[in-house]
Phi, psi and omega in degrees: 000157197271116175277089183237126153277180140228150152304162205204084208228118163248143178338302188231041163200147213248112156190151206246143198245121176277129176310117174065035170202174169291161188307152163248144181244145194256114196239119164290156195077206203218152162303111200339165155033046163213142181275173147213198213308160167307134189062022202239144172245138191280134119310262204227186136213101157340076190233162170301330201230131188322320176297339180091004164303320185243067199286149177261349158189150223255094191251131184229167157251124188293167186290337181258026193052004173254155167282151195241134186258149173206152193300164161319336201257349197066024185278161200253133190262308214207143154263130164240108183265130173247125225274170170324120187305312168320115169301135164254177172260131134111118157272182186238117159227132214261126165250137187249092172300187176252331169251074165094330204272136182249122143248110134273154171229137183248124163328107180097163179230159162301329180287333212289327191278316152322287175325315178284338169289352144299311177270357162352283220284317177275009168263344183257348147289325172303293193293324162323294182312271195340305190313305205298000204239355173065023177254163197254154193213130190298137161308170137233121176247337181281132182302155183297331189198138157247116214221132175247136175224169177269143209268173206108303167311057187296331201242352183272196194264155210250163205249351199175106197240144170247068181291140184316322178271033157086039184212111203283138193243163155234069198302169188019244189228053188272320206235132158282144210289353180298323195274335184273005241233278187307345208255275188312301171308286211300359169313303203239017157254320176293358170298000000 
C-alpha cells in the first residue's frame, strides 16, 4: 500500500498528515529526558503527539554536518545529505540507507520539466495579461516533482516522490516512513 502525505506549516507548528492516520508532529530539539548519542546535536524529532512524548524518530547532526535520522533507541535509520543552501539548478538531495542504497532526488523530473517548456509561451502571456491588469500574483519557485531514486536510474520507479502542492508519496515498502517522514521536514526546515 501506498504512503501519501501532506506538509502542514501552522504559526509555531509543524506536522505532515499521512493519508488515513494521525498526524506525525514536527518538534524542533531532542526528546524530553532522554539523552543522545555522542557527538550528535538534536535537530528535529518526529513524534505522535505534539508534546513530543512519543517519538517515532530522532534527526541530529553528526560530527560531519550530515543528518542522521534515528530510532529512539539511536539505532541508525537513514543519512540525509542536503544540497548547499546557495540555489543551484536542479539540487540534489541524497537519502544514505544502512545497507548501502543511495536515493537521490533531483528537484523536477524530466516529464516535469518538459511539461513546463510546453506550457512557457502560456505562462508568459498569463504574466503579460497580469502586468496589463494590475493584479498581484503569487510567486512559485518550486519544480513540479521531486523523485528520489537510486542513481542511474531516469526511468525507474522512485522510493519517495514529491508534487508541488507538498505532497509526498511511498509507494509499497521502499522507504521506510520514518526516513521518508525525516526527508520531507528537513527538505523545508533545514534552510
Amino acid at each position: 500500500m501506498t504512503l501519501a502525505f501532506t506538509r502542514h506549516i501552522d504559526g509555531k507548528r509543524y506536522e505532515l498528515r499521512p493519508r488515513g492516520s494521525a498526524p506525525v508532529h514536527v518538534r524542533r530539539g531532542a526528546p524530553d529526558g532522554r539523552p543522545l548519542p555522542e557527538g550528535c546535536k538534536p535537530r528535529f524529532v518526529l513524534a505522535a503527539d505534539p508534546a513530543g512524548g512519543s517519538p517515532l524518530a530522532v534527526v541530529v547532526r553528526k560530527d560531519g554536518g550530515r543528518l542522521a535520522v534515528l530510532t529512539p533507541d539511536h539505532e541508525h535509520l537513514a543519512e540525509l545529505r542536503l544540497p548547499p543552501k546557495k540555489k543551484r539548478w536542479r539540487p540534489v538531495y541524497e537519502i544514505h540507507l544502512p545497507d548501502g542504497t543511495v536515493l537521490c532526488g533531483r528537484e523536477g523530473t524530466v516529464p516535469s520539466l518538459l511539461l513546463c517548456l510546453v506550457m512557457l509561451p502560456f505562462v508568459l502571456l498569463y504574466l503579460v495579461a497580469l502586468a496589463l491588469s494590475d493584479s498581484p500574483a503569487d510567486t512559485t519557485t518550486a519544480p513540479l516533482r521531486t523523485a528520489w531514486k537510486r542513481p542511474g536510474e531516469l526511468f525507474g520507479r522512485a522510493a519517495l516522490t514529491e508534487s508541488a502542492r507538498g505532497r509526498f508519496r511511498v509507494p509499497d515498502d521502499r522507504l521506510d516512513h520514518r526516513v521518508a517522514y525525516a526527508q520531507a521536514a528537513a527538505k523545508y526546515w533545514e534552510r
